[in-house]
Amino acid sequence: MSLYIGVDSGTQSTKAVVLDLSEGRIIAEASVQHVLIAGLPAGHMEQNPQEWTVALDSVILELGAKIDRRRVRGIGVSGQQHGLVPLDAGCQVIRPAKLWCDTSTVKECELLTKKFGGVKAVIRKVGLPFLPGYTAPKILWLKRHEPGNYRRLRHILLPHDYLNLHLTGSLFMEYGDASGTALLDVRRRAWSCDAIAAIDKNLVDWLPPLSSSHEAAGKLRPALARKYGLSADVLVSAGGGDNMMGAIGTGNVVPGIVTASFGTSGTIYAFSERPVIDPRGEIAAFCSSTGGWLPLLCTMNVTLVTEGIRALFSWDHASFDQAVAGTAAGAEGLTLIPYFNGERTPDVPRGTGVLYGLNCGTLSSGHLARAAMEGVTLGMNYGLRRLVDLGIKPKEIRLTGGGAKSAV
Amino acid sequence: MADVFGVSVVAMVAGEAAALGGALHAAWCDSLSRGEKTDLVTLTNRSVAVSESTRCAPDRNRHALYSKAQVRYERLCQVLRPTFG
């Protein structure tokens, strides 16, 4: 019966699976690593979009060799959120994409927030505050720092939209990923005139029209269909940001399910049938790619911290787990505030890790391992508690990401 | 971890949730484009599996202990905030 290809274009790699829908199981997988541009100043995180399209072609060709390609009916793309892909009038990439983890745009956030008259006004009009990771300040950055490139700007896409353009030839944007631009009024799911005017009124012509998330971005381009050995009738769905697609892949499409993703950084998010706006701006008021909303908390310090402690004692994963298990819950009061990388929630970009509760009884590798594990979990739980404060009623937390298996 | 959250915690069978989500999104979109009234929940119920052997329910005593730890953690964050600059 029908097969569907799902592609997740991440910062470190592109991963893809083939789903046999009637059997409800994954029958093939492929992945390719990619790199960030090296040698940029601190805070600048960039990648060549061509890196993603080459990886996309490569994983689809690899999967194609493992399956009956005639059965493939559709492709859906998940991409890293927030990245800015600036295109000229001919849809050519003007400069490398600034990524979600790029923090060179602190000044632009200040300028935009000031134009609105403060954070409260931004949240009232857009639904979420301007943060360095989001797309809007990256566009203003381009305008302020690279006027030559900015003059050529005619189309603005997010990473997964750029892959949809590669696959179908159409410029397309859906609500879920669009809500991470900070240009969308997330309550109404329409471009925010105020946010656009704060950067450049021409943006309204440079952003693709918004589509519902269940729509198709288009059919596979005939030349690409031939290259992949797939039917030219293969549909490319709207796709979405990685957290939006992660929600679908963990069944987080009805109220009550919460997804916690444990990677280098972590996210915790829940489907909602209504917009969930955080007056404090800590929970990102995103839209889902399933017709609803997806309030989300992002923390910068998860496996980065536990892996750091593991490396410090030259442990393998089993030894780390043993050290955690061998220490009582609560680590006898040893608390690790895990802000190794600064922190986004709560907003302390210059934060550092802090150990509290050291004494002769708690000064041990086991206590430190336990405190690291608990510290990152308490950090995620801060997000869960904020979600609950805003009306989410969690019944079950589903874990995903590289750190998930050992984390349970 | 369930003891910290105070909610049942379970890992997924499939490692690549976002890629699986992409495939399911394509299946949903394809089905709708052919005029079928497919509910996304029907698709995820069929293809998204949790690993029941990993499920942990919260222990009431340990959750109480972690609730106190959470208060201490958040108070520490508050107090430290000005020192981070």
CSV table of C-alpha atoms in Angstrom, one decimal:
chain,number,residue,atom,x,y,z
A,1,MET,CA,0.0,0.0,0.0
A,2,SER,CA,1.0,3.7,0.2
A,3,LEU,CA,4.3,4.9,1.5
A,4,TYR,CA,5.2,8.3,2.8
A,5,ILE,CA,8.6,9.9,3.2
A,6,GLY,CA,9.3,12.1,6.2
A,7,VAL,CA,12.4,14.3,6.2
A,8,ASP,CA,13.8,16.2,9.3
A,9,SER,CA,16.3,18.8,8.2
A,10,GLY,CA,18.1,19.7,11.5
A,11,THR,CA,21.1,21.8,12.4
A,12,GLN,CA,23.5,18.8,12.6
A,13,SER,CA,22.0,16.4,10.2
A,14,THR,CA,19.1,15.4,7.9
A,15,LYS,CA,17.2,12.3,8.9
A,16,ALA,CA,14.5,10.6,6.9
A,17,VAL,CA,12.1,7.7,7.3
A,18,VAL,CA,9.7,5.9,5.1
A,19,LEU,CA,6.3,5.1,6.7
A,20,ASP,CA,4.2,2.2,5.5
A,21,LEU,CA,0.9,3.7,6.4
A,22,SER,CA,-1.3,0.5,6.3
A,23,GLU,CA,1.2,-1.3,8.5
A,24,GLY,CA,1.8,1.8,10.7
A,25,ARG,CA,5.5,1.2,10.8
A,26,ILE,CA,8.8,2.7,9.6
A,27,ILE,CA,10.3,0.5,6.9
A,28,ALA,CA,13.5,2.4,6.0
A,29,GLU,CA,15.7,5.1,7.5
A,30,ALA,CA,18.6,7.3,6.2
A,31,SER,CA,20.6,10.2,7.5
A,32,VAL,CA,23.4,12.6,6.4
A,33,GLN,CA,25.5,14.9,8.6
A,34,HIS,CA,25.9,18.5,7.7
A,35,VAL,CA,28.1,21.4,9.0
A,36,LEU,CA,27.8,24.9,10.2
A,37,ILE,CA,29.9,27.6,8.6
A,38,ALA,CA,33.1,27.8,10.6
A,39,GLY,CA,35.1,30.8,11.6
A,40,LEU,CA,32.2,33.3,12.2
A,41,PRO,CA,32.3,35.8,15.1
A,42,ALA,CA,30.8,34.6,18.4
A,43,GLY,CA,27.0,34.4,18.3
A,44,HIS,CA,26.8,34.1,14.6
A,45,MET,CA,25.5,30.7,13.5
A,46,GLU,CA,25.0,30.2,9.8
A,47,GLN,CA,24.5,27.5,7.3
A,48,ASN,CA,24.4,27.3,3.5
A,49,PRO,CA,20.8,26.3,2.4
A,50,GLN,CA,22.4,24.3,-0.4
A,51,GLU,CA,23.8,22.1,2.4
A,52,TRP,CA,20.2,21.1,3.2
A,53,THR,CA,19.1,20.5,-0.4
A,54,VAL,CA,22.1,18.3,-1.1
A,55,ALA,CA,21.4,16.3,2.1
A,56,LEU,CA,17.7,16.1,1.2
A,57,ASP,CA,18.4,14.7,-2.3
A,58,SER,CA,20.9,12.3,-0.8
A,59,VAL,CA,18.6,10.8,1.9
A,60,ILE,CA,15.7,10.4,-0.6
A,61,LEU,CA,17.9,8.6,-3.1
A,62,GLU,CA,19.2,6.4,-0.3
A,63,LEU,CA,15.7,5.6,0.9
A,64,GLY,CA,14.6,5.0,-2.7
A,65,ALA,CA,17.1,2.2,-3.1
A,66,LYS,CA,15.6,0.4,-0.1
A,67,ILE,CA,11.9,0.5,-1.0
A,68,ASP,CA,9.4,0.0,-3.9
A,69,ARG,CA,9.5,3.6,-5.1
A,70,ARG,CA,6.2,3.3,-7.1
A,71,ARG,CA,4.4,3.0,-3.8
A,72,VAL,CA,5.5,6.5,-2.6
A,73,ARG,CA,2.6,8.9,-2.6
A,74,GLY,CA,3.8,11.9,-0.5
A,75,ILE,CA,6.7,13.7,1.2
A,76,GLY,CA,6.6,15.8,4.3
A,77,VAL,CA,9.4,18.1,5.4
A,78,SER,CA,10.3,19.1,9.0
A,79,GLY,CA,13.0,21.8,9.4
A,80,GLN,CA,14.8,23.7,12.1
A,81,GLN,CA,12.6,26.6,13.1
A,82,HIS,CA,13.2,30.4,12.8
A,83,GLY,CA,16.2,30.4,10.3
A,84,LEU,CA,16.2,33.2,7.7
A,85,VAL,CA,16.6,32.1,4.1
A,86,PRO,CA,16.9,35.3,2.0
A,87,LEU,CA,16.1,35.0,-1.7
A,88,ASP,CA,16.4,37.4,-4.6
A,89,ALA,CA,13.9,38.0,-7.4
A,90,GLY,CA,15.0,34.8,-9.1
A,91,CYS,CA,14.6,32.7,-5.9
A,92,GLN,CA,18.4,32.4,-5.6
A,93,VAL,CA,19.9,32.4,-2.1
A,94,ILE,CA,21.5,35.8,-1.4
A,95,ARG,CA,23.6,34.9,1.6
A,96,PRO,CA,23.8,31.9,4.1
A,97,ALA,CA,20.9,31.4,6.4
A,98,LYS,CA,21.1,32.8,9.9
A,99,LEU,CA,19.9,30.0,12.2
A,100,TRP,CA,17.7,29.7,15.2
A,101,CYS,CA,20.7,29.5,17.5
A,102,ASP,CA,22.3,32.7,16.1
A,103,THR,CA,22.3,35.4,18.9
A,104,SER,CA,23.9,38.2,16.9
A,105,THR,CA,20.5,40.0,16.8
A,106,VAL,CA,20.2,41.2,20.5
A,107,LYS,CA,20.3,44.8,19.3
A,108,GLU,CA,17.7,44.3,16.6
A,109,CYS,CA,15.3,42.8,19.3
A,110,GLU,CA,15.8,45.9,21.4
A,111,LEU,CA,15.1,48.2,18.5
A,112,LEU,CA,11.9,46.3,17.5
A,113,THR,CA,10.7,46.1,21.0
A,114,LYS,CA,11.2,49.8,21.5
A,115,LYS,CA,9.2,50.6,18.3
A,116,PHE,CA,6.3,48.8,19.9
A,117,GLY,CA,6.7,50.7,23.1
A,118,GLY,CA,7.9,47.7,25.2
A,119,VAL,CA,7.6,43.9,25.6
A,120,LYS,CA,4.0,44.0,26.8
A,121,ALA,CA,2.8,45.8,23.7
A,122,VAL,CA,4.7,43.3,21.5
A,123,ILE,CA,3.0,40.4,23.3
A,124,ARG,CA,-0.4,42.1,23.0
A,125,LYS,CA,-0.1,42.7,19.3
A,126,VAL,CA,2.0,39.7,18.1
A,127,GLY,CA,1.5,37.1,20.9
A,128,LEU,CA,5.2,36.6,21.6
A,129,PRO,CA,8.2,38.9,22.3
A,130,PHE,CA,11.1,39.5,19.9
A,131,LEU,CA,13.8,37.1,20.8
A,132,PRO,CA,17.2,36.8,19.1
A,133,GLY,CA,16.4,33.3,17.7
A,134,TYR,CA,13.3,34.4,15.9
A,135,THR,CA,13.3,35.4,12.2
A,136,ALA,CA,12.0,39.0,12.5
A,137,PRO,CA,15.2,40.4,14.1
A,138,LYS,CA,17.3,38.5,11.6
A,139,ILE,CA,15.6,40.4,8.8
A,140,LEU,CA,16.3,43.7,10.5
A,141,TRP,CA,19.9,42.6,11.1
A,142,LEU,CA,20.3,42.1,7.3
A,143,LYS,CA,18.8,45.5,6.6
A,144,ARG,CA,21.2,47.2,9.1
A,145,HIS,CA,24.4,45.2,8.5
A,146,GLU,CA,24.3,44.2,4.8
A,147,PRO,CA,22.3,46.8,2.9
A,148,GLY,CA,23.7,45.5,-0.4
A,149,ASN,CA,22.2,42.0,0.3
A,150,TYR,CA,19.1,43.6,1.7
A,151,ARG,CA,18.4,45.5,-1.5
A,152,ARG,CA,18.3,42.3,-3.4
A,153,LEU,CA,15.8,40.7,-1.0
A,154,ARG,CA,12.5,39.7,-2.6
A,155,HIS,CA,11.5,36.5,-0.9
A,156,ILE,CA,11.7,35.4,2.7
A,157,LEU,CA,11.5,31.7,3.6
A,158,LEU,CA,12.1,29.5,6.6
A,159,PRO,CA,14.4,26.4,6.3
A,160,HIS,CA,11.6,23.9,5.7
A,161,ASP,CA,9.9,26.3,3.2
A,162,TYR,CA,13.2,26.5,1.2
A,163,LEU,CA,13.2,22.7,1.0
A,164,ASN,CA,9.6,22.8,-0.1
A,165,LEU,CA,10.6,25.3,-2.8
A,166,HIS,CA,13.4,22.9,-3.9
A,167,LEU,CA,10.9,20.0,-4.1
A,168,THR,CA,7.9,21.8,-5.7
A,169,GLY,CA,9.1,25.1,-7.1
A,170,SER,CA,6.5,27.0,-5.0
A,171,LEU,CA,6.9,29.7,-2.4
A,172,PHE,CA,4.7,28.5,0.4
A,173,MET,CA,4.4,29.1,4.2
A,174,GLU,CA,2.1,27.5,6.7
A,175,TYR,CA,0.9,28.7,10.2
A,176,GLY,CA,3.1,26.5,12.4
A,177,ASP,CA,6.6,27.4,11.2
A,178,ALA,CA,5.4,31.0,10.4
A,179,SER,CA,4.5,31.5,14.0
A,180,GLY,CA,8.2,31.3,14.9
A,181,THR,CA,9.0,34.3,12.7
A,182,ALA,CA,7.5,36.8,15.3
A,183,LEU,CA,5.9,38.4,12.2
A,184,LEU,CA,2.7,36.5,12.7
A,185,ASP,CA,-0.2,37.6,14.9
A,186,VAL,CA,-0.5,34.1,16.4
A,187,ARG,CA,-4.0,34.7,17.7
A,188,ARG,CA,-5.5,35.5,14.3
A,189,ARG,CA,-2.9,33.5,12.3
A,190,ALA,CA,-2.3,36.5,9.9
A,191,TRP,CA,0.8,38.5,9.2
A,192,SER,CA,1.1,41.3,11.9
A,193,CYS,CA,1.0,44.7,10.1
A,194,ASP,CA,2.7,46.2,13.2
A,195,ALA,CA,5.6,43.7,13.1
A,196,ILE,CA,6.1,44.2,9.4
A,197,ALA,CA,5.9,48.0,9.6
A,198,ALA,CA,8.5,47.9,12.4
A,199,ILE,CA,11.0,46.4,9.9
A,200,ASP,CA,10.0,47.4,6.4
A,201,LYS,CA,6.5,47.7,4.9
A,202,ASN,CA,7.7,45.9,1.7
A,203,LEU,CA,8.0,42.7,3.7
A,204,VAL,CA,4.3,42.1,3.1
A,205,ASP,CA,5.2,41.4,-0.6
A,206,TRP,CA,8.3,39.4,0.3
A,207,LEU,CA,6.6,36.9,2.6
A,208,PRO,CA,4.7,34.1,0.9
A,209,PRO,CA,0.9,33.9,1.3
A,210,LEU,CA,-0.1,32.0,4.4
A,211,SER,CA,-1.7,28.6,4.0
A,212,SER,CA,-3.4,26.2,6.4
A,213,SER,CA,-1.1,23.5,7.6
A,214,HIS,CA,-3.1,20.6,6.0
A,215,GLU,CA,-2.6,22.0,2.5
A,216,ALA,CA,-0.1,20.7,0.0
A,217,ALA,CA,2.9,22.8,-0.9
A,218,GLY,CA,2.6,21.3,-4.4
A,219,LYS,CA,3.6,18.3,-6.5
A,220,LEU,CA,7.2,17.1,-6.9
A,221,ARG,CA,9.0,19.0,-9.7
A,222,PRO,CA,9.1,16.6,-12.8
A,223,ALA,CA,12.9,16.9,-13.1
A,224,LEU,CA,13.3,16.0,-9.4
A,225,ALA,CA,10.7,13.1,-9.7
A,226,ARG,CA,12.8,11.6,-12.5
A,227,LYS,CA,16.0,12.1,-10.5
A,228,TYR,CA,14.5,10.4,-7.4
A,229,GLY,CA,12.8,7.7,-9.5
A,230,LEU,CA,9.4,8.7,-7.9
A,231,SER,CA,6.1,9.4,-9.6
A,232,ALA,CA,5.5,13.0,-10.7
A,233,ASP,CA,2.2,12.7,-8.8
A,234,VAL,CA,4.0,12.6,-5.4
A,235,LEU,CA,2.5,15.3,-3.2
A,236,VAL,CA,4.6,17.5,-0.9
A,237,SER,CA,2.7,18.5,2.2
A,238,ALA,CA,2.9,21.9,3.9
A,239,GLY,CA,5.3,20.4,6.4
A,240,GLY,CA,6.4,22.5,9.4
A,241,GLY,CA,9.0,23.3,12.0
A,242,ASP,CA,10.8,20.5,13.8
A,243,ASN,CA,8.8,21.0,17.0
A,244,MET,CA,5.5,21.1,15.1
A,245,MET,CA,6.4,17.9,13.3
A,246,GLY,CA,7.8,16.4,16.5
A,247,ALA,CA,4.3,17.0,18.0
A,248,ILE,CA,2.7,14.9,15.2
A,249,GLY,CA,5.4,12.2,15.5
A,250,THR,CA,4.7,11.8,19.2
A,251,GLY,CA,0.9,11.9,18.8
A,252,ASN,CA,0.8,15.3,20.5
A,253,VAL,CA,-2.2,16.3,18.4
A,254,VAL,CA,-4.9,16.3,21.1
A,255,PRO,CA,-5.1,18.1,24.5
A,256,GLY,CA,-3.4,16.3,27.4
A,257,ILE,CA,-0.3,15.0,25.6
A,258,VAL,CA,2.9,16.9,26.3
A,259,THR,CA,6.2,16.3,24.4
A,260,ALA,CA,9.6,16.8,26.0
A,261,SER,CA,12.5,16.8,23.6
A,262,PHE,CA,15.9,16.1,25.2
A,263,GLY,CA,18.7,17.2,23.0
A,264,THR,CA,21.7,19.5,23.5
A,265,SER,CA,18.9,22.0,24.4
A,266,GLY,CA,15.4,20.9,25.3
A,267,THR,CA,11.8,21.8,24.4
A,268,ILE,CA,8.6,21.0,26.2
A,269,TYR,CA,5.3,21.6,24.3
A,270,ALA,CA,1.6,20.7,24.2
A,271,PHE,CA,-1.1,20.9,21.6
A,272,SER,CA,-3.9,23.3,22.4
A,273,GLU,CA,-7.2,24.0,20.6
A,274,ARG,CA,-6.9,27.7,21.5
A,275,PRO,CA,-4.0,30.2,21.3
A,276,VAL,CA,-2.0,30.1,24.6
A,277,ILE,CA,-0.4,33.5,25.1
A,278,ASP,CA,2.1,33.9,28.0
A,279,PRO,CA,1.8,37.5,29.4
A,280,ARG,CA,5.4,37.0,30.7
A,281,GLY,CA,6.6,35.9,27.3
A,282,GLU,CA,8.4,32.8,28.6
A,283,ILE,CA,6.3,30.3,26.8
A,284,ALA,CA,6.5,30.7,23.1
A,285,ALA,CA,3.0,31.1,21.7
A,286,PHE,CA,3.5,29.0,18.6
A,287,CYS,CA,0.8,27.6,16.2
A,288,SER,CA,0.8,23.9,15.5
A,289,SER,CA,1.0,22.5,12.0
A,290,THR,CA,-2.2,20.6,12.7
A,291,GLY,CA,-4.7,23.4,12.8
A,292,GLY,CA,-4.3,24.3,16.5
A,293,TRP,CA,-1.6,25.9,18.7
A,294,LEU,CA,1.6,24.6,20.3
A,295,PRO,CA,2.8,26.6,23.3
A,296,LEU,CA,6.4,25.7,23.9
A,297,LEU,CA,9.2,26.3,26.3
A,298,CYS,CA,12.8,26.1,25.1
A,299,THR,CA,15.7,25.6,27.5
A,300,MET,CA,19.3,25.8,26.4
A,301,ASN,CA,20.9,23.3,28.8
A,302,VAL,CA,20.0,19.7,28.7
A,303,THR,CA,22.3,16.9,27.5
A,304,LEU,CA,25.0,19.5,27.2
A,305,VAL,CA,25.1,19.5,31.0
A,306,THR,CA,24.7,15.8,31.7
A,307,GLU,CA,27.2,14.9,28.9
A,308,GLY,CA,29.6,17.5,30.3
A,309,ILE,CA,29.5,15.8,33.8
A,310,ARG,CA,29.8,12.4,32.2
A,311,ALA,CA,33.0,13.5,30.3
A,312,LEU,CA,34.4,15.1,33.4
A,313,PHE,CA,34.6,11.7,35.1
A,314,SER,CA,35.4,9.8,31.8
A,315,TRP,CA,32.3,7.6,32.3
A,316,ASP,CA,30.5,5.7,29.6
A,317,HIS,CA,26.7,6.1,29.6
A,318,ALA,CA,26.1,3.0,31.7
A,319,SER,CA,28.5,4.3,34.4
A,320,PHE,CA,26.8,7.7,34.4
A,321,ASP,CA,23.4,6.0,34.8
A,322,GLN,CA,24.8,3.9,37.7
A,323,ALA,CA,26.2,6.9,39.4
A,324,VAL,CA,22.8,8.6,39.2
A,325,ALA,CA,21.0,5.5,40.4
A,326,GLY,CA,23.4,5.1,43.3
A,327,THR,CA,22.6,8.4,44.8
A,328,ALA,CA,19.3,9.2,46.7
A,329,ALA,CA,16.6,11.2,45.0
A,330,GLY,CA,17.3,14.9,45.7
A,331,ALA,CA,21.1,14.3,45.9
A,332,GLU,CA,20.9,15.2,49.6
A,333,GLY,CA,20.3,18.8,48.7
A,334,LEU,CA,23.0,19.3,46.1
A,335,THR,CA,21.5,21.5,43.5
A,336,LEU,CA,23.0,22.2,40.0
A,337,ILE,CA,21.6,25.3,38.3
A,338,PRO,CA,22.5,24.2,34.8
A,339,TYR,CA,22.9,27.4,32.8
A,340,PHE,CA,26.2,26.3,31.2
A,341,ASN,CA,25.2,28.0,27.9
A,342,GLY,CA,23.3,30.9,29.5
A,343,GLU,CA,19.6,30.4,29.5
A,344,ARG,CA,16.5,31.5,27.6
A,345,THR,CA,13.8,30.5,30.1
A,346,PRO,CA,14.2,32.1,32.5
A,347,ASP,CA,15.8,34.8,30.4
A,348,VAL,CA,19.4,35.0,31.7
A,349,PRO,CA,21.6,34.9,28.6
A,350,ARG,CA,24.7,35.6,30.7
A,351,GLY,CA,23.9,33.0,33.3
A,352,THR,CA,26.3,30.2,34.3
A,353,GLY,CA,26.1,26.9,36.0
A,354,VAL,CA,26.0,27.1,39.9
A,355,LEU,CA,26.4,24.3,42.4
A,356,TYR,CA,24.6,24.8,45.7
A,357,GLY,CA,24.6,22.5,48.7
A,358,LEU,CA,28.1,21.2,48.7
A,359,ASN,CA,29.3,19.7,51.9
A,360,CYS,CA,31.5,16.7,52.9
A,361,GLY,CA,28.5,14.4,52.4
A,362,THR,CA,27.5,15.7,48.9
A,363,LEU,CA,31.0,16.2,47.5
A,364,SER,CA,31.0,13.0,45.3
A,365,SER,CA,30.9,12.2,41.6
A,366,GLY,CA,27.6,10.3,42.2
A,367,HIS,CA,26.0,13.4,43.8
A,368,LEU,CA,27.2,15.6,41.0
A,369,ALA,CA,25.8,13.2,38.4
A,370,ARG,CA,22.4,13.1,40.2
A,371,ALA,CA,22.4,16.9,40.6
A,372,ALA,CA,23.1,17.4,36.9
A,373,MET,CA,20.3,15.0,35.9
A,374,GLU,CA,17.9,16.6,38.4
A,375,GLY,CA,19.0,20.2,37.5
A,376,VAL,CA,18.1,19.8,33.8
A,377,THR,CA,14.8,18.1,34.7
A,378,LEU,CA,13.8,20.8,37.1
A,379,GLY,CA,14.6,23.3,34.4
A,380,MET,CA,12.2,21.5,32.0
A,381,ASN,CA,9.7,21.2,34.8
A,382,TYR,CA,9.8,25.0,35.2
A,383,GLY,CA,8.4,25.0,31.6
A,384,LEU,CA,5.8,22.4,32.4
A,385,ARG,CA,4.6,24.4,35.4
A,386,ARG,CA,4.3,27.5,33.2
A,387,LEU,CA,2.2,25.5,30.7
A,388,VAL,CA,0.0,24.4,33.5
A,389,ASP,CA,-0.4,28.0,34.8
A,390,LEU,CA,-1.5,28.9,31.3
A,391,GLY,CA,-4.2,26.2,31.3
A,392,ILE,CA,-2.6,23.1,29.8
A,393,LYS,CA,-3.7,19.9,31.6
A,394,PRO,CA,-0.9,17.3,31.1
A,395,LYS,CA,-2.0,13.7,31.3
A,396,GLU,CA,1.2,12.1,29.9
A,397,ILE,CA,4.7,13.3,28.9
A,398,ARG,CA,6.2,11.7,25.8
A,399,LEU,CA,10.0,11.8,25.6
A,400,THR,CA,11.9,12.2,22.4
A,401,GLY,CA,15.4,13.3,21.3
A,402,GLY,CA,18.9,11.8,21.8
A,403,GLY,CA,18.8,12.1,25.6
A,404,ALA,CA,15.3,10.5,25.9
A,405,LYS,CA,16.1,6.8,26.4
A,406,SER,CA,18.3,7.2,29.4
A,407,ALA,CA,16.3,10.1,30.8
A,408,VAL,CA,13.2,8.1,31.7
B,1,MET,CA,11.8,12.1,35.8
B,2,ALA,CA,8.1,11.3,36.3
B,3,ASP,CA,8.8,12.0,40.0
B,4,VAL,CA,9.9,15.6,39.1
B,5,PHE,CA,7.0,16.2,36.6
B,6,GLY,CA,4.4,14.5,38.7
B,7,VAL,CA,2.9,13.1,35.5
B,8,SER,CA,3.4,9.7,33.8
B,9,VAL,CA,6.5,9.7,31.5
B,10,VAL,CA,7.0,7.4,28.5
B,11,ALA,CA,9.6,7.2,25.7
B,12,MET,CA,8.6,6.7,22.0
B,13,VAL,CA,9.3,3.5,20.0
B,14,ALA,CA,10.6,5.5,17.0
B,15,GLY,CA,13.7,7.6,17.5
B,16,GLU,CA,13.0,10.2,14.8
B,17,ALA,CA,9.8,11.8,15.9
B,18,ALA,CA,10.0,14.9,13.6
B,19,ALA,CA,10.8,12.7,10.5
B,20,LEU,CA,7.9,10.4,11.4
B,21,GLY,CA,5.7,13.5,11.9
B,22,GLY,CA,6.7,14.7,8.4
B,23,ALA,CA,5.7,11.3,6.9
B,24,LEU,CA,2.3,11.4,8.8
B,25,HIS,CA,1.8,15.0,7.7
B,26,ALA,CA,2.3,13.9,4.1
B,27,ALA,CA,-0.2,11.0,4.6
B,28,TRP,CA,-2.8,13.4,6.1
B,29,CYS,CA,-2.4,15.9,3.3
B,30,ASP,CA,-2.5,13.3,0.6
B,31,SER,CA,-5.6,11.8,2.0
B,32,LEU,CA,-7.4,15.1,2.3
B,33,SER,CA,-6.4,16.0,-1.2
B,34,ARG,CA,-8.2,12.9,-2.4
B,35,GLY,CA,-11.4,14.1,-0.7
B,36,GLU,CA,-11.2,11.7,2.2
B,37,LYS,CA,-12.2,13.2,5.6
B,38,THR,CA,-9.2,11.8,7.4
B,39,ASP,CA,-8.6,12.8,11.0
B,40,LEU,CA,-4.9,13.2,11.9
B,41,VAL,CA,-5.6,11.5,15.2
B,42,THR,CA,-6.6,8.3,13.4
B,43,LEU,CA,-3.3,8.4,11.5
B,44,THR,CA,-1.2,9.0,14.7
B,45,ASN,CA,-3.1,6.4,16.6
B,46,ARG,CA,-2.1,3.8,14.0
B,47,SER,CA,1.5,4.8,13.5
B,48,VAL,CA,2.8,6.5,16.7
B,49,ALA,CA,3.7,4.0,19.4
B,50,VAL,CA,5.0,4.7,22.9
B,51,SER,CA,7.4,2.2,24.5
B,52,GLU,CA,5.3,0.9,27.3
B,53,SER,CA,8.3,-0.9,29.0
B,54,THR,CA,9.8,2.6,29.6
B,55,ARG,CA,6.7,4.1,31.3
B,56,CYS,CA,7.2,5.5,34.7
B,57,ALA,CA,4.4,6.7,37.0
B,58,PRO,CA,5.3,9.3,39.6
B,59,ASP,CA,5.9,8.1,43.2
B,60,ARG,CA,4.0,10.3,45.6
B,61,ASN,CA,6.7,10.7,48.2
B,62,ARG,CA,9.5,11.4,45.7
B,63,HIS,CA,7.2,13.9,43.9
B,64,ALA,CA,6.7,15.7,47.2
B,65,LEU,CA,10.5,15.8,47.7
B,66,TYR,CA,11.0,17.2,44.2
B,67,SER,CA,8.3,19.8,44.6
B,68,LYS,CA,10.4,21.2,47.5
B,69,ALA,CA,13.5,20.9,45.3
B,70,GLN,CA,11.7,22.8,42.6
B,71,VAL,CA,10.9,25.7,45.0
B,72,ARG,CA,14.6,25.8,46.1
B,73,TYR,CA,15.8,25.7,42.5
B,74,GLU,CA,13.5,28.6,41.4
B,75,ARG,CA,14.4,30.6,44.5
B,76,LEU,CA,18.1,30.1,43.8
B,77,CYS,CA,17.5,31.3,40.2
B,78,GLN,CA,15.7,34.4,41.4
B,79,VAL,CA,18.5,35.2,43.9
B,80,LEU,CA,21.3,34.6,41.4
B,81,ARG,CA,19.7,36.5,38.6
B,82,PRO,CA,21.3,39.9,39.4
B,83,THR,CA,24.7,38.3,39.8
B,84,PHE,CA,24.7,37.0,36.2
B,85,GLY,CA,24.8,40.6,34.9
